[in-house]
Amino acid sequence: QVQLVESGGGLVQPGESLRLSCAASGSISSIYTMGWYRQAPGKQRELVATMTDGGSANYGDTVKGRFTISRDNAKNTVYLQMNNLKPEDTAVYFCNADVRATTWARTDYWGQGTQVTVSS
């Protein structure tokens, strides 16, 4: 019923920037927390950034100061501005949303992921 679609990934050189977007659609009443996680090959999935519906942000230690999360609640969309990208940022970035559906069920949803590659 609910789908998350990420966009904006790609190949960039170290020091460059990317902006990711994730739009939620379907039978949504509200989204409490929305954010980004990433997973590199052979690594565990890790927190990048999350934001509550009230605007409270939480960042992973490795991206603090370089990445900025934002939300447009009216559009059910979350963004991730990634500046000063480093090779260690290379990963598949997954959108996550804590969704209250129109059925009133509260469920975590995940997007399909978008690849970010930082390489010279």
PDB file of C-alpha atoms in Angstrom:
ATOM      1  CA  GLN A   1       0.000   0.000   0.000  1.00  0.00           C
ATOM      2  CA  VAL A   2       2.847   2.398   0.866  1.00  0.00           C
ATOM      3  CA  GLN A   3       5.864   2.843  -1.361  1.00  0.00           C
ATOM      4  CA  LEU A   4       9.064   4.835  -0.949  1.00  0.00           C
ATOM      5  CA  VAL A   5      10.974   5.852  -4.061  1.00  0.00           C
ATOM      6  CA  GLU A   6      14.496   7.269  -3.831  1.00  0.00           C
ATOM      7  CA  SER A   7      16.219   9.348  -6.465  1.00  0.00           C
ATOM      8  CA  GLY A   8      19.312  11.472  -6.897  1.00  0.00           C
ATOM      9  CA  GLY A   9      22.100   8.947  -6.542  1.00  0.00           C
ATOM     10  CA  GLY A  10      24.997   8.790  -8.925  1.00  0.00           C
ATOM     11  CA  LEU A  11      28.736   8.911  -9.441  1.00  0.00           C
ATOM     12  CA  VAL A  12      30.696  11.893  -8.137  1.00  0.00           C
ATOM     13  CA  GLN A  13      34.278  12.733  -7.308  1.00  0.00           C
ATOM     14  CA  PRO A  14      35.513  13.320  -3.754  1.00  0.00           C
ATOM     15  CA  GLY A  15      34.549  16.742  -2.462  1.00  0.00           C
ATOM     16  CA  GLU A  16      31.490  17.048  -4.677  1.00  0.00           C
ATOM     17  CA  SER A  17      27.844  17.060  -3.616  1.00  0.00           C
ATOM     18  CA  LEU A  18      24.641  15.140  -4.216  1.00  0.00           C
ATOM     19  CA  ARG A  19      21.062  15.658  -3.116  1.00  0.00           C
ATOM     20  CA  LEU A  20      18.884  12.599  -2.537  1.00  0.00           C
ATOM     21  CA  SER A  21      15.103  12.644  -2.511  1.00  0.00           C
ATOM     22  CA  CYS A  22      12.598  10.114  -1.237  1.00  0.00           C
ATOM     23  CA  ALA A  23       8.890  10.409  -1.887  1.00  0.00           C
ATOM     24  CA  ALA A  24       6.358   8.305  -0.018  1.00  0.00           C
ATOM     25  CA  SER A  25       3.058   7.482  -1.655  1.00  0.00           C
ATOM     26  CA  GLY A  26       0.031   5.325  -1.012  1.00  0.00           C
ATOM     27  CA  SER A  27      -2.439   5.016   1.815  1.00  0.00           C
ATOM     28  CA  ILE A  28      -0.720   7.388   4.236  1.00  0.00           C
ATOM     29  CA  SER A  29      -2.253   9.219   7.131  1.00  0.00           C
ATOM     30  CA  SER A  30       1.018  10.572   8.531  1.00  0.00           C
ATOM     31  CA  ILE A  31       4.734   9.826   8.741  1.00  0.00           C
ATOM     32  CA  TYR A  32       6.359  10.105  12.168  1.00  0.00           C
ATOM     33  CA  THR A  33      10.032   9.602  11.394  1.00  0.00           C
ATOM     34  CA  MET A  34      11.619   9.615   7.969  1.00  0.00           C
ATOM     35  CA  GLY A  35      15.248   9.252   7.063  1.00  0.00           C
ATOM     36  CA  TRP A  36      18.187   7.601   5.411  1.00  0.00           C
ATOM     37  CA  TYR A  37      20.342   4.555   6.047  1.00  0.00           C
ATOM     38  CA  ARG A  38      23.170   3.226   3.935  1.00  0.00           C
ATOM     39  CA  GLN A  39      24.865  -0.092   3.302  1.00  0.00           C
ATOM     40  CA  ALA A  40      28.193  -0.712   1.620  1.00  0.00           C
ATOM     41  CA  PRO A  41      29.217  -4.143   0.303  1.00  0.00           C
ATOM     42  CA  GLY A  42      30.256  -6.384   3.185  1.00  0.00           C
ATOM     43  CA  LYS A  43      29.141  -3.817   5.757  1.00  0.00           C
ATOM     44  CA  GLN A  44      26.176  -3.540   8.081  1.00  0.00           C
ATOM     45  CA  ARG A  45      23.438  -1.059   7.333  1.00  0.00           C
ATOM     46  CA  GLU A  46      24.070   2.136   9.274  1.00  0.00           C
ATOM     47  CA  LEU A  47      22.202   5.268  10.218  1.00  0.00           C
ATOM     48  CA  VAL A  48      22.814   8.309   8.049  1.00  0.00           C
ATOM     49  CA  ALA A  49      20.148  10.734   9.240  1.00  0.00           C
ATOM     50  CA  THR A  50      16.546  10.781  10.406  1.00  0.00           C
ATOM     51  CA  MET A  51      14.023  13.494  11.093  1.00  0.00           C
ATOM     52  CA  THR A  52      10.780  13.402  13.037  1.00  0.00           C
ATOM     53  CA  ASP A  53       7.604  15.023  11.819  1.00  0.00           C
ATOM     54  CA  GLY A  54       8.344  17.796  14.301  1.00  0.00           C
ATOM     55  CA  GLY A  55      11.717  18.555  12.719  1.00  0.00           C
ATOM     56  CA  SER A  56      14.088  16.894  15.183  1.00  0.00           C
ATOM     57  CA  ALA A  57      17.123  15.523  13.318  1.00  0.00           C
ATOM     58  CA  ASN A  58      19.514  12.743  14.258  1.00  0.00           C
ATOM     59  CA  TYR A  59      22.765  12.113  12.371  1.00  0.00           C
ATOM     60  CA  GLY A  60      25.255   9.320  12.237  1.00  0.00           C
ATOM     61  CA  ASP A  61      28.680  10.293  13.541  1.00  0.00           C
ATOM     62  CA  THR A  62      30.401   9.759  10.195  1.00  0.00           C
ATOM     63  CA  VAL A  63      28.227  12.286   8.345  1.00  0.00           C
ATOM     64  CA  LYS A  64      27.714  14.949  11.012  1.00  0.00           C
ATOM     65  CA  GLY A  65      28.645  18.355   9.653  1.00  0.00           C
ATOM     66  CA  ARG A  66      28.629  17.243   6.014  1.00  0.00           C
ATOM     67  CA  PHE A  67      25.083  15.979   5.430  1.00  0.00           C
ATOM     68  CA  THR A  68      21.806  17.774   6.076  1.00  0.00           C
ATOM     69  CA  ILE A  69      18.383  16.153   6.233  1.00  0.00           C
ATOM     70  CA  SER A  70      15.156  18.012   5.526  1.00  0.00           C
ATOM     71  CA  ARG A  71      11.492  17.177   5.033  1.00  0.00           C
ATOM     72  CA  ASP A  72       8.478  18.490   3.218  1.00  0.00           C
ATOM     73  CA  ASN A  73       5.642  16.942   5.189  1.00  0.00           C
ATOM     74  CA  ALA A  74       2.988  18.195   2.787  1.00  0.00           C
ATOM     75  CA  LYS A  75       4.677  16.225   0.005  1.00  0.00           C
ATOM     76  CA  ASN A  76       5.636  13.217   2.166  1.00  0.00           C
ATOM     77  CA  THR A  77       9.168  13.728   0.952  1.00  0.00           C
ATOM     78  CA  VAL A  78      12.540  13.653   2.693  1.00  0.00           C
ATOM     79  CA  TYR A  79      15.801  15.009   1.304  1.00  0.00           C
ATOM     80  CA  LEU A  80      19.445  14.424   2.063  1.00  0.00           C
ATOM     81  CA  GLN A  81      21.938  17.083   1.044  1.00  0.00           C
ATOM     82  CA  MET A  82      25.363  15.453   0.937  1.00  0.00           C
ATOM     83  CA  ASN A  83      28.334  17.809   0.763  1.00  0.00           C
ATOM     84  CA  ASN A  84      32.066  17.124   0.722  1.00  0.00           C
ATOM     85  CA  LEU A  85      31.500  13.529  -0.243  1.00  0.00           C
ATOM     86  CA  LYS A  86      34.237  11.028   0.542  1.00  0.00           C
ATOM     87  CA  PRO A  87      34.991   7.602  -0.949  1.00  0.00           C
ATOM     88  CA  GLU A  88      33.845   6.014   2.306  1.00  0.00           C
ATOM     89  CA  ASP A  89      30.373   7.440   1.627  1.00  0.00           C
ATOM     90  CA  THR A  90      30.015   4.991  -1.260  1.00  0.00           C
ATOM     91  CA  ALA A  91      26.990   2.801  -0.523  1.00  0.00           C
ATOM     92  CA  VAL A  92      23.415   2.067  -1.392  1.00  0.00           C
ATOM     93  CA  TYR A  93      21.279   4.648   0.384  1.00  0.00           C
ATOM     94  CA  PHE A  94      17.878   3.481   1.601  1.00  0.00           C
ATOM     95  CA  CYS A  95      14.951   5.652   2.532  1.00  0.00           C
ATOM     96  CA  ASN A  96      13.019   4.667   5.645  1.00  0.00           C
ATOM     97  CA  ALA A  97       9.689   5.883   6.948  1.00  0.00           C
ATOM     98  CA  ASP A  98       7.647   5.185  10.069  1.00  0.00           C
ATOM     99  CA  VAL A  99       4.196   5.418   8.536  1.00  0.00           C
ATOM    100  CA  ARG A 100       0.716   5.656   9.972  1.00  0.00           C
ATOM    101  CA  ALA A 101      -1.443   4.235   7.201  1.00  0.00           C
ATOM    102  CA  THR A 102      -5.047   5.063   6.485  1.00  0.00           C
ATOM    103  CA  THR A 103      -5.861   1.680   8.009  1.00  0.00           C
ATOM    104  CA  TRP A 104      -4.334   3.112  11.201  1.00  0.00           C
ATOM    105  CA  ALA A 105      -1.549   0.543  11.227  1.00  0.00           C
ATOM    106  CA  ARG A 106       1.899   1.920  12.061  1.00  0.00           C
ATOM    107  CA  THR A 107       4.642   0.282  10.006  1.00  0.00           C
ATOM    108  CA  ASP A 108       8.265   0.816   8.969  1.00  0.00           C
ATOM    109  CA  TYR A 109       8.745   0.978   5.206  1.00  0.00           C
ATOM    110  CA  TRP A 110      11.918   0.881   3.136  1.00  0.00           C
ATOM    111  CA  GLY A 111      12.699   2.116  -0.334  1.00  0.00           C
ATOM    112  CA  GLN A 112      14.537   0.101  -2.956  1.00  0.00           C
ATOM    113  CA  GLY A 113      17.745   2.073  -2.512  1.00  0.00           C
ATOM    114  CA  THR A 114      19.781   4.407  -4.672  1.00  0.00           C
ATOM    115  CA  GLN A 115      23.477   3.949  -5.394  1.00  0.00           C
ATOM    116  CA  VAL A 116      25.944   6.651  -4.411  1.00  0.00           C
ATOM    117  CA  THR A 117      29.490   6.174  -5.644  1.00  0.00           C
ATOM    118  CA  VAL A 118      32.295   8.559  -4.694  1.00  0.00           C
ATOM    119  CA  SER A 119      35.445   7.866  -6.651  1.00  0.00           C
ATOM    120  CA  SER A 120      38.244   9.646  -8.434  1.00  0.00           C
TER     121      SER A 120
END
